XYZ file of C-alpha atoms in Angstrom:
122
model
C 23.226 46.779 -12.286
C 25.000 48.772 -9.429
C 27.195 47.088 -6.911
C 25.419 46.017 -3.756
C 22.021 45.744 -5.407
C 19.841 42.981 -6.547
C 19.982 41.135 -9.898
C 17.989 42.421 -12.556
C 15.076 39.950 -13.017
C 13.913 41.088 -16.320
C 17.266 41.029 -17.902
C 17.805 37.528 -16.415
C 14.532 36.425 -17.895
C 15.494 37.646 -21.293
C 18.855 35.946 -21.321
C 17.559 32.686 -19.795
C 14.456 32.647 -21.725
C 14.749 29.047 -22.532
C 15.013 28.140 -18.868
C 18.216 26.542 -19.041
C 20.759 28.779 -17.341
C 22.808 27.292 -14.485
C 25.004 29.092 -11.799
C 28.563 27.932 -12.350
C 30.232 30.064 -9.648
C 29.354 31.460 -6.260
C 31.682 34.340 -6.058
C 33.369 35.095 -2.734
C 32.746 38.883 -1.923
C 35.632 38.943 0.419
C 39.188 39.888 -0.952
C 40.062 36.109 -0.265
C 38.668 34.769 -3.505
C 37.223 31.598 -2.141
C 34.920 31.241 -5.160
C 32.779 28.116 -5.128
C 32.752 26.051 -8.236
C 31.053 22.932 -9.337
C 30.854 19.774 -6.910
C 28.123 17.816 -8.216
C 25.067 19.184 -10.524
C 24.854 22.840 -11.115
C 21.713 24.497 -9.967
C 19.313 26.085 -12.375
C 19.539 29.696 -12.203
C 15.698 30.379 -12.814
C 14.172 27.615 -10.710
C 13.385 29.693 -7.393
C 12.031 33.292 -7.883
C 11.746 35.056 -4.446
C 10.430 38.215 -3.106
C 12.991 40.412 -1.255
C 13.163 44.047 0.221
C 10.302 46.114 -0.829
C 8.575 43.572 -2.960
C 11.432 43.476 -5.484
C 11.961 39.990 -6.908
C 15.320 38.191 -7.675
C 16.338 34.630 -7.892
C 17.744 32.434 -5.346
C 19.675 29.044 -5.504
C 17.281 26.013 -5.351
C 19.128 22.789 -4.377
C 17.806 19.293 -4.951
C 19.803 16.495 -3.702
C 22.925 15.802 -5.487
C 23.574 19.432 -6.290
C 26.490 21.318 -4.840
C 29.474 23.669 -5.097
C 32.659 23.599 -3.196
C 36.512 25.103 -3.341
C 39.475 22.927 -1.830
C 42.116 25.612 -1.638
C 40.579 28.383 0.645
C 42.174 31.362 2.165
C 41.305 32.962 5.490
C 38.500 31.013 6.664
C 37.776 28.765 9.786
C 38.814 25.125 9.266
C 38.266 22.120 11.484
C 36.263 23.028 14.676
C 37.531 26.552 14.715
C 34.817 29.135 15.443
C 32.900 30.676 12.477
C 29.871 32.708 11.414
C 27.505 30.930 8.842
C 24.834 32.988 7.194
C 22.206 31.618 5.052
C 18.608 32.141 4.118
C 16.508 29.115 4.122
C 12.926 28.507 3.100
C 10.516 26.761 5.553
C 8.344 25.465 2.857
C 10.985 23.011 1.516
C 12.283 20.084 3.438
C 12.325 16.347 3.501
C 12.751 13.473 5.951
C 16.371 13.216 5.453
C 19.322 14.653 7.274
C 20.280 18.327 6.665
C 21.883 20.794 4.401
C 25.809 20.580 4.447
C 27.154 23.959 4.727
C 30.310 25.639 6.096
C 33.532 24.048 6.943
C 34.144 20.593 5.268
C 36.793 18.453 3.891
C 39.764 20.471 2.363
C 40.125 17.770 -0.532
C 37.713 15.556 -2.365
C 37.889 12.695 0.022
C 34.651 12.002 2.035
C 36.001 11.732 5.559
C 32.911 10.312 6.927
C 30.128 11.510 9.372
C 30.904 14.771 11.199
C 33.475 16.095 8.870
C 31.465 19.326 7.965
C 28.907 21.485 9.596
C 25.289 21.178 8.668
C 22.090 23.080 9.157
C 19.235 20.971 10.321
């Protein structure tokens, strides 16, 4: 598919016909190479089909509790409480009575530094 376009849903459906494809990496589109890899369980690549611009469909990442991605060694990103911009598309149809979706700055190693160690979307 052309750069900057949406994923080819029909090719995806053919390749992942068994429904067992997972997303191993989320690639950083900046020149910094801060690609996200497996932290916990990997997201099923076919679980959430969504409509996008002009009625076209593509797949999104559907996170259940215990699923996640991370990168420990980063380049050119905000750390700690430095200002940053966070962009995410969320569904208002899926939520629970728990806390939040951790997103953005986080620990810089695999140590849980406790509450307040990362940004979250509530």
